[in-house]
XYZ file of C-alpha atoms in Angstrom:
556
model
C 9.192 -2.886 20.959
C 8.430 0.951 21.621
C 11.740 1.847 21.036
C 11.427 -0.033 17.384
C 8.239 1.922 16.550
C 10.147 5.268 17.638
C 13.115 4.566 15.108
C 11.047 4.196 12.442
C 9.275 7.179 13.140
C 12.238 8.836 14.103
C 12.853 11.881 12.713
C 16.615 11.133 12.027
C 15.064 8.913 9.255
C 12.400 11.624 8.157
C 15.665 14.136 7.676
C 17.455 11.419 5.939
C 14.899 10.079 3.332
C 14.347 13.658 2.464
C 17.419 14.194 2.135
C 18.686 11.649 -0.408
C 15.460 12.396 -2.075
C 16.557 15.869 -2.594
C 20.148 14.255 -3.487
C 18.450 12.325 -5.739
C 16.788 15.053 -7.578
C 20.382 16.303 -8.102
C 21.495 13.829 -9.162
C 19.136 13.509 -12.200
C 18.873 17.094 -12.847
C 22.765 17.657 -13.217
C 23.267 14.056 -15.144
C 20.665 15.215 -17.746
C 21.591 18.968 -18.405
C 25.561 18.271 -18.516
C 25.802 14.250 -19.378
C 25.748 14.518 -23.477
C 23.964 11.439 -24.400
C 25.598 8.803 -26.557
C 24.561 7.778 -29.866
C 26.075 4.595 -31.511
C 24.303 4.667 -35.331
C 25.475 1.172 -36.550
C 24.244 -0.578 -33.593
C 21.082 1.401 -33.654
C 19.938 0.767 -36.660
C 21.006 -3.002 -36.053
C 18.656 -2.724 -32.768
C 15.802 -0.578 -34.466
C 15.484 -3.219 -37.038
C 13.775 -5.533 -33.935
C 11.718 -2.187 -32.578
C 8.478 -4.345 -33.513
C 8.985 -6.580 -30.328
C 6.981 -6.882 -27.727
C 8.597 -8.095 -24.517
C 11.612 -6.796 -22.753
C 14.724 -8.683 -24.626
C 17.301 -6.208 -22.392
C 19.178 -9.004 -21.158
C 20.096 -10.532 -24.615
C 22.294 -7.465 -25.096
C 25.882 -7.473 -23.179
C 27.124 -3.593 -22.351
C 25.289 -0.684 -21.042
C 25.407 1.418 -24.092
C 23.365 -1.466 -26.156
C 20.710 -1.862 -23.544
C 20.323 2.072 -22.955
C 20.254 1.812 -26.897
C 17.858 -0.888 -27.226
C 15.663 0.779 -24.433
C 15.748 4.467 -26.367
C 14.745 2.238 -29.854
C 11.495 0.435 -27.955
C 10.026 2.689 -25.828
C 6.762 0.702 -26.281
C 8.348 -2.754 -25.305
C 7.414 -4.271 -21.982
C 10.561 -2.326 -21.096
C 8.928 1.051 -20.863
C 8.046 2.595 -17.403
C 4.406 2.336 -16.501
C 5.282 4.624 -13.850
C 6.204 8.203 -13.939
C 10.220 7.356 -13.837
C 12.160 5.437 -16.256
C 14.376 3.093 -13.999
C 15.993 1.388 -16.567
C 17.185 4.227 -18.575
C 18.296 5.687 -15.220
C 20.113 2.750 -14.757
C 21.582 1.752 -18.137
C 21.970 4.854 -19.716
C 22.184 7.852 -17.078
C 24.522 5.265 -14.292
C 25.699 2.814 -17.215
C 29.347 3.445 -16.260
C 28.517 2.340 -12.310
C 26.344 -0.006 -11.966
C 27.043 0.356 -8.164
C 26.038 4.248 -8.061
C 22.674 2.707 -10.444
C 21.885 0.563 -7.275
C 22.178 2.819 -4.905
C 19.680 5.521 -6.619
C 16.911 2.167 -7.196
C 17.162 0.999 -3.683
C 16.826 4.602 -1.961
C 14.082 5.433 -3.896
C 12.648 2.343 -2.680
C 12.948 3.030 0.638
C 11.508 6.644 0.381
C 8.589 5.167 -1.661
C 7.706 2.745 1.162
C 7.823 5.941 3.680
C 5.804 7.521 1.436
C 3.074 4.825 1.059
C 2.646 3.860 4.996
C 3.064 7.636 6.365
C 0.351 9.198 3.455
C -1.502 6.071 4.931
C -1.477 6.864 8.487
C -0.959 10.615 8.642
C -3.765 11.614 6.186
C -5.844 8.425 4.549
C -6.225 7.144 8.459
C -6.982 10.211 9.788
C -9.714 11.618 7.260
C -11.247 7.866 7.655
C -11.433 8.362 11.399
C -13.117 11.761 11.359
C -15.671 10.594 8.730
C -16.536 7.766 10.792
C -16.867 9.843 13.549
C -19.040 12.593 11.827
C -21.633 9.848 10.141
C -21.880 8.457 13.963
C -20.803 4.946 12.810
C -20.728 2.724 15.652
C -17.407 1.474 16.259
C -18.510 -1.860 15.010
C -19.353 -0.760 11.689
C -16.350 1.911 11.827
C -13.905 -1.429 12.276
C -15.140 -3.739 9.766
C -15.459 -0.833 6.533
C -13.693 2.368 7.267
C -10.877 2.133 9.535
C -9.995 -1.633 8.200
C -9.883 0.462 4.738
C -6.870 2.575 6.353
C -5.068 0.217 7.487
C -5.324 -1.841 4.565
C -4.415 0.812 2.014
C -0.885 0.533 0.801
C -1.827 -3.530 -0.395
C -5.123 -2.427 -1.822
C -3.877 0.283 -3.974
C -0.459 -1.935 -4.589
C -2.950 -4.332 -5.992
C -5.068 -2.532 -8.040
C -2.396 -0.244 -9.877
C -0.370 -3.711 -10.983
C -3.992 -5.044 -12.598
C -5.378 -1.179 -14.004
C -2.034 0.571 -14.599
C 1.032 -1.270 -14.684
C -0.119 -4.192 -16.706
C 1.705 -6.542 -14.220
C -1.092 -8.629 -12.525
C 0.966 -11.213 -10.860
C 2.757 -8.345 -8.733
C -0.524 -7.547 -7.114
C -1.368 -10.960 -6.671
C 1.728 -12.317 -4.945
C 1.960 -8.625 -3.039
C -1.650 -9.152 -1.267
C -0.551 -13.127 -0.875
C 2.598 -12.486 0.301
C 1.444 -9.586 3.180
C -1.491 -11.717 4.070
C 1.247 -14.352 5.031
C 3.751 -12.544 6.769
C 0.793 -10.839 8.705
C -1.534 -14.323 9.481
C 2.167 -15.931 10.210
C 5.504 -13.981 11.148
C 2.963 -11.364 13.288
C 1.006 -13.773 14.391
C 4.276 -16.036 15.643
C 5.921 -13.791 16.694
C 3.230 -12.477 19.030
C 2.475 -16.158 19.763
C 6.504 -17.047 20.808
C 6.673 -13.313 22.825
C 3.749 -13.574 25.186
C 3.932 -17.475 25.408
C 4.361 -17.384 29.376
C 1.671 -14.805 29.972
C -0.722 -17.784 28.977
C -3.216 -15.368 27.110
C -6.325 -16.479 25.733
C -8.314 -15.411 22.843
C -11.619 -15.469 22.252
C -12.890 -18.571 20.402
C -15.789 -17.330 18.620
C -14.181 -14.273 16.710
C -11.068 -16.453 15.747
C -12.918 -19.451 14.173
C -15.150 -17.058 12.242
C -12.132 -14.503 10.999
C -10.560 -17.743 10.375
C -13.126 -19.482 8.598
C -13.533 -16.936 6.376
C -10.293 -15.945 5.298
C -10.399 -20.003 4.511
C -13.375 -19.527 2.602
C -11.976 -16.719 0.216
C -8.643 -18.689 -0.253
C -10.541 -21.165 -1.388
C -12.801 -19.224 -3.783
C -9.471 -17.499 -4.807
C -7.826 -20.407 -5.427
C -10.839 -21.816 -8.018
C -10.689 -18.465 -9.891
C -6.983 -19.226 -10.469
C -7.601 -22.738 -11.730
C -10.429 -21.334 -13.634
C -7.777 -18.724 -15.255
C -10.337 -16.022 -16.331
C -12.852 -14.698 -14.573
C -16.343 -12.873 -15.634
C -17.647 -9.520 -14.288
C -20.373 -11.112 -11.963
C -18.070 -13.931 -10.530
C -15.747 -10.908 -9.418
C -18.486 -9.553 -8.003
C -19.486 -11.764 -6.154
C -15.867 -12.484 -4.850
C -15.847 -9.031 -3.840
C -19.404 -9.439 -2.046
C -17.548 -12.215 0.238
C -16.448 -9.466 2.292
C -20.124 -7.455 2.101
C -21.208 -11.259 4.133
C -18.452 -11.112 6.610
C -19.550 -8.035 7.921
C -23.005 -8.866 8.280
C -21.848 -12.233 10.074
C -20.086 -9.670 12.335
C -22.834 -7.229 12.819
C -25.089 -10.312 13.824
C -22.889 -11.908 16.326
C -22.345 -8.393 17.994
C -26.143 -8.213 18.118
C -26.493 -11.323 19.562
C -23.544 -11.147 22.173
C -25.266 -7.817 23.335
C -28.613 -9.846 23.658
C -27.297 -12.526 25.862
C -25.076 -10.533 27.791
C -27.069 -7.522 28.255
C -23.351 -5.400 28.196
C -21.423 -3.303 25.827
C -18.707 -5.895 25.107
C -18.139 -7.517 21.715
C -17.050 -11.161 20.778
C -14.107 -10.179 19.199
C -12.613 -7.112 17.130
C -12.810 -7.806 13.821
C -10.142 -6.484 11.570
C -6.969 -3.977 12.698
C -9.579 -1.173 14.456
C -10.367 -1.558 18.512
C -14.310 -1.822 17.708
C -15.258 -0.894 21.046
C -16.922 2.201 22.381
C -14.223 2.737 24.393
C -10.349 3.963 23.106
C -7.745 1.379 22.586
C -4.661 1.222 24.873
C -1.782 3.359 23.231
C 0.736 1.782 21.532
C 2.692 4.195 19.791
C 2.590 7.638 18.755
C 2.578 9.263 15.186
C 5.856 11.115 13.826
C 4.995 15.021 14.407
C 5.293 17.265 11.099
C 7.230 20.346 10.808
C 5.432 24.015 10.778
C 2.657 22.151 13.460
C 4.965 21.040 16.353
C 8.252 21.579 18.082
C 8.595 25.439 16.876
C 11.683 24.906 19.153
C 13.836 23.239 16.664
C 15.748 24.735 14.380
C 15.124 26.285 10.733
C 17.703 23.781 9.086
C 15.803 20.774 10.143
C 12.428 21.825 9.027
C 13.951 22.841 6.043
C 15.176 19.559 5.893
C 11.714 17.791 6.224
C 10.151 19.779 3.586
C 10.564 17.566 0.128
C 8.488 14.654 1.229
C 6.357 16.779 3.490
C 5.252 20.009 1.501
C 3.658 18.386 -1.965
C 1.397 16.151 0.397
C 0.830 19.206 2.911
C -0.202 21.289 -0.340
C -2.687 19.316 -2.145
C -4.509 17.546 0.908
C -6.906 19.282 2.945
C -6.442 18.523 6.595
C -9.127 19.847 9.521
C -7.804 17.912 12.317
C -7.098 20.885 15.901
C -3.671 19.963 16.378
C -2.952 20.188 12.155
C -4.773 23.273 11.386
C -3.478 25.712 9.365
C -5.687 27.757 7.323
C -2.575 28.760 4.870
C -2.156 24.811 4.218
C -6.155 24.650 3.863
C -6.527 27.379 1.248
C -3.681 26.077 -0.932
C -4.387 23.001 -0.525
C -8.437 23.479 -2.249
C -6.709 25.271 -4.198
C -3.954 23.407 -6.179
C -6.070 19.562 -5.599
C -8.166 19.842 -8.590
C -4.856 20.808 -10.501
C -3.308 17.876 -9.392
C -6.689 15.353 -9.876
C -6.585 16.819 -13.652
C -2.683 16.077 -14.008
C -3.364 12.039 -12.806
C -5.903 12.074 -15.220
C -4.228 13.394 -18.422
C -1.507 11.340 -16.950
C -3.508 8.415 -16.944
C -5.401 9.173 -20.001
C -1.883 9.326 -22.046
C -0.891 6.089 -20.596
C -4.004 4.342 -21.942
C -4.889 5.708 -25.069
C -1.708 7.345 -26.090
C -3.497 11.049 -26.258
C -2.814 14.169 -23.575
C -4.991 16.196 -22.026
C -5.075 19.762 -23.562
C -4.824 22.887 -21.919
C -8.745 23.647 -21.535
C -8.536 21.006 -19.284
C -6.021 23.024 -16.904
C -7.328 26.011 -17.133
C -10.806 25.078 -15.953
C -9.020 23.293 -12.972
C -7.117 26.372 -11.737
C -11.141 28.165 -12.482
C -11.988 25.717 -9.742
C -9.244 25.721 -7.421
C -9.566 29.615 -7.679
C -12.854 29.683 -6.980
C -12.303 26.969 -3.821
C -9.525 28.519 -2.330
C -11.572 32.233 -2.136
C -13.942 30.134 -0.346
C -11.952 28.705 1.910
C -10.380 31.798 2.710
C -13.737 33.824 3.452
C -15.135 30.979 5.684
C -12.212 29.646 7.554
C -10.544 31.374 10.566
C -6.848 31.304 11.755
C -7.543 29.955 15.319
C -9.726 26.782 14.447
C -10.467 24.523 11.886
C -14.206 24.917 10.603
C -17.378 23.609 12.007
C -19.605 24.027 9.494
C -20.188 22.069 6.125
C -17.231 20.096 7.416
C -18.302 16.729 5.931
C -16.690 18.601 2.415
C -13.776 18.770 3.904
C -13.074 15.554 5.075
C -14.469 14.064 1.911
C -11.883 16.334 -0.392
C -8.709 14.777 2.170
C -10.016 11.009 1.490
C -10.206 11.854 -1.791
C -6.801 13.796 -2.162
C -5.336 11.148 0.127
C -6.573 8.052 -2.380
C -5.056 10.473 -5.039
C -1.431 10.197 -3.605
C -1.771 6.812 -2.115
C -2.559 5.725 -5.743
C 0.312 7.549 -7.290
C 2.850 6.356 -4.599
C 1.776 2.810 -5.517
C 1.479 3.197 -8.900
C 5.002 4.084 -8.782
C 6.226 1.692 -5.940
C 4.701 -1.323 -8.350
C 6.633 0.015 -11.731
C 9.781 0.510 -9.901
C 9.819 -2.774 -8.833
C 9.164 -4.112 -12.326
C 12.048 -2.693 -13.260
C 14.123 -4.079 -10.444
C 12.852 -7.580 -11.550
C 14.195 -7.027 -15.314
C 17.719 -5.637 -13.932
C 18.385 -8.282 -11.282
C 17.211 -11.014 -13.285
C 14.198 -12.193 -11.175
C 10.685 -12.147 -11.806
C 8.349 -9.691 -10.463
C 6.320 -11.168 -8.997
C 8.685 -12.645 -6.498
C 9.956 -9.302 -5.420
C 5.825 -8.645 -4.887
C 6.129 -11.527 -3.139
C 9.273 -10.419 -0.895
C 10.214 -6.550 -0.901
C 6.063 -5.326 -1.274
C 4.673 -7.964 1.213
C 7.148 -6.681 3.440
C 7.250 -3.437 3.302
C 3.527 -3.300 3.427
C 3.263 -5.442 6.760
C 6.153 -3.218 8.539
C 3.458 -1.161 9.819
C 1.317 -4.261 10.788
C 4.124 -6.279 12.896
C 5.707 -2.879 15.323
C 1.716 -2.063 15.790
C 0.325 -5.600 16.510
C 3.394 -7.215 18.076
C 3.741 -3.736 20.432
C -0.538 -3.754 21.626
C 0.072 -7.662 21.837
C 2.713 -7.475 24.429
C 1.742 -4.154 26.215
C -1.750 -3.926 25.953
C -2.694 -7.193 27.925
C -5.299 -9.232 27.170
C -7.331 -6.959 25.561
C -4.426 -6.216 23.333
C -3.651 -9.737 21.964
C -7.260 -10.248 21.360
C -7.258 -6.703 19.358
C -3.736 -7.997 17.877
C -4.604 -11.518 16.657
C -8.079 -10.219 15.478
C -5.939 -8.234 13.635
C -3.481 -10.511 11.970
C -6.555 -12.945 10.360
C -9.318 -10.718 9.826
C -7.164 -7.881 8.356
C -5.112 -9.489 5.505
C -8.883 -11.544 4.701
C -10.234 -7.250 3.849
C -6.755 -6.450 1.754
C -7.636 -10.407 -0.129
C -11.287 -9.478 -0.753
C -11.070 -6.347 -1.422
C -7.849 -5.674 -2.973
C -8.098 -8.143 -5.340
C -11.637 -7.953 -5.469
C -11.725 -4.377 -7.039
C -8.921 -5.090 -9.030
C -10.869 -8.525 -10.486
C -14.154 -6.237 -10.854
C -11.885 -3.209 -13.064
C -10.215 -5.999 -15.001
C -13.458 -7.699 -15.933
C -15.350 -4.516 -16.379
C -12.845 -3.817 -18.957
C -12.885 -6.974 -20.444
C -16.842 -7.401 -20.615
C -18.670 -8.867 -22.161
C -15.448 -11.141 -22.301
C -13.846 -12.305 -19.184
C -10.740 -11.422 -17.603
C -7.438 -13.752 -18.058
C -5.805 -14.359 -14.654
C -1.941 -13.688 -15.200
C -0.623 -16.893 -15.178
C 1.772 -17.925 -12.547
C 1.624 -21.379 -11.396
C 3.944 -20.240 -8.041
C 0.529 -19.091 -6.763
C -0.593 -22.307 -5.969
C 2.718 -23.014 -3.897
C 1.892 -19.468 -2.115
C -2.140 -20.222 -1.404
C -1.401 -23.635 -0.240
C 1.294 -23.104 2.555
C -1.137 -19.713 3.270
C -3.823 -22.175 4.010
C -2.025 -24.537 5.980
C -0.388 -22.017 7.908
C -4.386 -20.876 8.907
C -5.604 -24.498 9.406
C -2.126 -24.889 12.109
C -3.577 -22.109 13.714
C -7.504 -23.468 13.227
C -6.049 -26.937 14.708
C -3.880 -25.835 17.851
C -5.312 -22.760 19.358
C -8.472 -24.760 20.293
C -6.176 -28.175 21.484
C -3.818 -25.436 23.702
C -7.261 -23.706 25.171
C -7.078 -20.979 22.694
C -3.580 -19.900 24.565
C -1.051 -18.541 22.777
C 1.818 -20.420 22.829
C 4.851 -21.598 21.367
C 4.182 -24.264 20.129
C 1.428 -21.645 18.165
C 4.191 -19.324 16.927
C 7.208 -21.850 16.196
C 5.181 -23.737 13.275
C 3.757 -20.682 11.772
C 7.220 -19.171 11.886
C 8.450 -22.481 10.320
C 5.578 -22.761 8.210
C 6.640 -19.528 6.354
C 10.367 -20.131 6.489
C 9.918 -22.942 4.653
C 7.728 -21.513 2.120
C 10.518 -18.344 1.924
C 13.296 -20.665 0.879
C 11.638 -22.840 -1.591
C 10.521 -19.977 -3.339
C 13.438 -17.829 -3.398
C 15.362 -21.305 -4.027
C 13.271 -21.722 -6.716
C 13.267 -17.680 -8.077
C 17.273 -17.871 -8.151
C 17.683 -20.965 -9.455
C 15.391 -20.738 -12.425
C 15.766 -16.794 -13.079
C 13.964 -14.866 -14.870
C 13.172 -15.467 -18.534
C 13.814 -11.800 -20.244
């Protein structure tokens, strides 16, 4: 299972995402500047006459040059990009003529944008999380339950709240947080369950029927809100407030463990962070970053690392002793308000159709000047600073929330646009290609401390598995239900209707009350007999669904 974490941090497959990213760039540079665009004027004016429309009719034209057509004539439709790419004009109009080259561009990109999201996550979001938590003194506790779980939970947050604020595509978020909270609470969880099955490992009963419990318990209020179908500003409030009681349940059964025991030790570790006062066994380490570590290698290869390396290395402070750079620290104060003002004018555009203007710039760079001179007067090449550090960590969460939001944002419109050229909804790709690509992370990390770290290491694992997809439920779709409504107040918010969500809640729920049912009947041992149904549990679910997805298609 080591070996699996090290290939996908191997840096064979840093050098090759960045390079077909830079092939990529090619690609579309040299197809725009040389490829003369095609204009047919009677169909045109046949497909202008229907501009008016609202949703994406692509599929009711035959060729590539009607759809790139069609797509040129409604660029408000449901066809246009909410992102910052237009896949479908990529693939109609810019690959029309090979539809295998057009599949090849959507389905690297997709790769390199699920890089992007988990390694922005880990490398920068997790880290400035850590040191914050270490610098307010949180106990470890508090630290697991709010902070750390954040970091871990970030890619299906932010998934979820750029389909409800910025995409317009409400059911992807949904099914995206549904669909990781299954794989997580049952492929992890099985897995782990079928691996270690002769070790005969216990858990501890108290943590596991609480996480349990209350992952039920917002299921359950998430399920009403769907039947419901809208849902008011304080009701999403108070679904996001589920979470605010969880953690107090948690801070009062530490309390109380410590009372009768008289020790250190906790119930249980709530959530994907070792809440202990002492460090968690390792399980795997993090991909090193060129300029920082092995100066030994050559020129080429950095070289090579640089595309998907150098915008994030620029714009996000980073104070950590083994990262420091005060070059990297000075541009990066520097150019981060530049790049906060872009996603804003950017976002601004989007919503109410109007650009920032060039004040707006020019008072950024103002700041950034005036940050970076401070940065270089007070910082030193040897160390990172230890004074008035607490700005610095703040500006990386912030700057690392800026590019986990725009990585998202753009993950969530690219696969809207897969969904209208393959002919499936979606939602189901949410459901599939985003719930998996957001648990990757979760099932080499908990699978590898389950089977290596011991005892200790299932418990932190299975805590893991139920306690962490409850935070990305509650809180991912919690902010998103509290933006939604906020917008919508005083009126309430329509739920996107998808009736499929019912199928996905209910085998979510009995996959949890499987585990509720035989954990305690097997002596809270994980077993087979554990991982086999959940594994089942969700294999069934997959096929009916994707049964279900192809069968039907999509309506377009």
């Amino acid at each position: 299972m080591a070996s699996f974490s090290s290939i996908f941090h191997s840096r064979k497959l840093i050098i090759f995402l960045n390079t077909s990213l830079t092939s990529l760039l090619a690609f579309l540079l040299i197809t725009s500047t040389f490829l003369p665009s095609f204009e047919l004027q009677g169909e045109k004016l046949i497909i202008g006459a229907q501009a008016g429309a609202i949703s994406c009719k692509i599929h009711d034209y035959e060729d590539h040059n009607t759809k790139c057509l069609y797509l040129k004539s409604h660029t408000s439709s449901a066809c246009s990009s909410k992102g910052y790419i237009n896949y479908l004009q990529i693939f109609y109009c810019t690959c029309g003529h090979s539809p295998l080259l057009g599949y090849s561009f959507l389905f690297l990109w997709l790769a390199i944008l699920f890089y992007l999201l988990a390694n922005t996550a880990a490398e920068y979001f997790c880290s400035s999380l850590e040191s914050l938590s270490t610098l307010l003194k949180l106990s470890p506790t508090i630290a697991g339950v709010t902070l750390l779980s954040l970091g871990n939970g970030a890619p299906d947050v932010f998934s979820s709240i750029v389909s409800f604020t910025s995409s317009g595509n409400g059911g992807v978020g949904l099914n995206s947080v549904l669909g990781g909270a299954f794989v997580v609470s049952n492929v992890v969880v099985g897995v782990i369950s079928t691996l270690i099955s002769s070790h005969e490992v216990a858990i501890e009963k108290s943590s596991f029927i609480r996480d349990v419990c209350f992952f039920l318990f917002s299921l359950a209020s998430l399920l009403l809100i769907l039947v419901v179908g809208e849902i008011t500003l304080w009701v999403a409030i108070l679904f996001l407030s589920i979470y605010i009681l969880y953690v107090c349940v948690v801070l009062f059964m530490q309390f109380y463990s410590k009372k009768q025991n008289n020790d250190s030790l906790e119930n249980g570790v709530p959530l994907l962070g070792y809440v202990d006062d002492q460090e968690p066994p390792p399980v795997s380490s993090k991909p090193s970053f060129p300029l920082e570590d092995h100066h030994q290698e050559s020129k080429v290869l950095h070289l090579l690392e640089l595309p998907l390396y150098l915008p994030r290395r620029l714009t996000i402070p980073v104070v950590s002793e083994e990262k420091w750079s005060k070059p990297f620290a000075v541009a990066s104060v520097s150019l981060s308000p530049i790049l906060l003002t872009t996603l804003f004018n950017t976002q601004r555009q989007k919503k109410f159709g109007s650009s920032g203007n060039l004040v707006s710039y020019f008072a950024a760079g103002l700041v950034g000047i005036v940050l970076g001179n401070l940065a270089f007067v007070n910082t030193n090449s040897s160390s990172p600073p230890k004074k008035w550090l607490f700005p610095w960590l703040a500006g990386g969460f912030l700057m690392s929330v800026t590019w986990t939001y725009i990585i998202a944002e753009e993950l969530v419109s690219l696969l809207v646009s897969m969904g209208y050229i393959l002919g499936i909804d979606p939602s189901v790709l949410g459901l599939t290609l985003l719930a998996w690509g957001n648990s990757v992370g979760d099932l080499i990390t908990n699978v590898a401390m389950a089977v290596n770290g011991g005892p200790d290491g299932a418990q932190v694992a299975i805590s893991g598995c139920y306690a962490g997809p409850m935070f990305n439920t509650l809180l991912g779709l919690g902010v998103s239900f509290v933006i939604s409504a906020w917008d919508s107040y005083p009126s309430s918010y329509v739920i996107p209707g998808d009736g499929s969500l019912y199928e996905t809640l209910g085998f979510l729920m009995a996959g949890l009350v499987w585990a509720l049912v035989v954990l305690p009947w097997k002596g809270m041992k994980l077993d087979s007999v554990l991982g086999v149904g959940l594994l089942c549990i969700y294999l069934c679910f997959l096929v009916l669904r994707l049964c279900r997805a192809v069968g039907g298609g999509f309506g377009l």
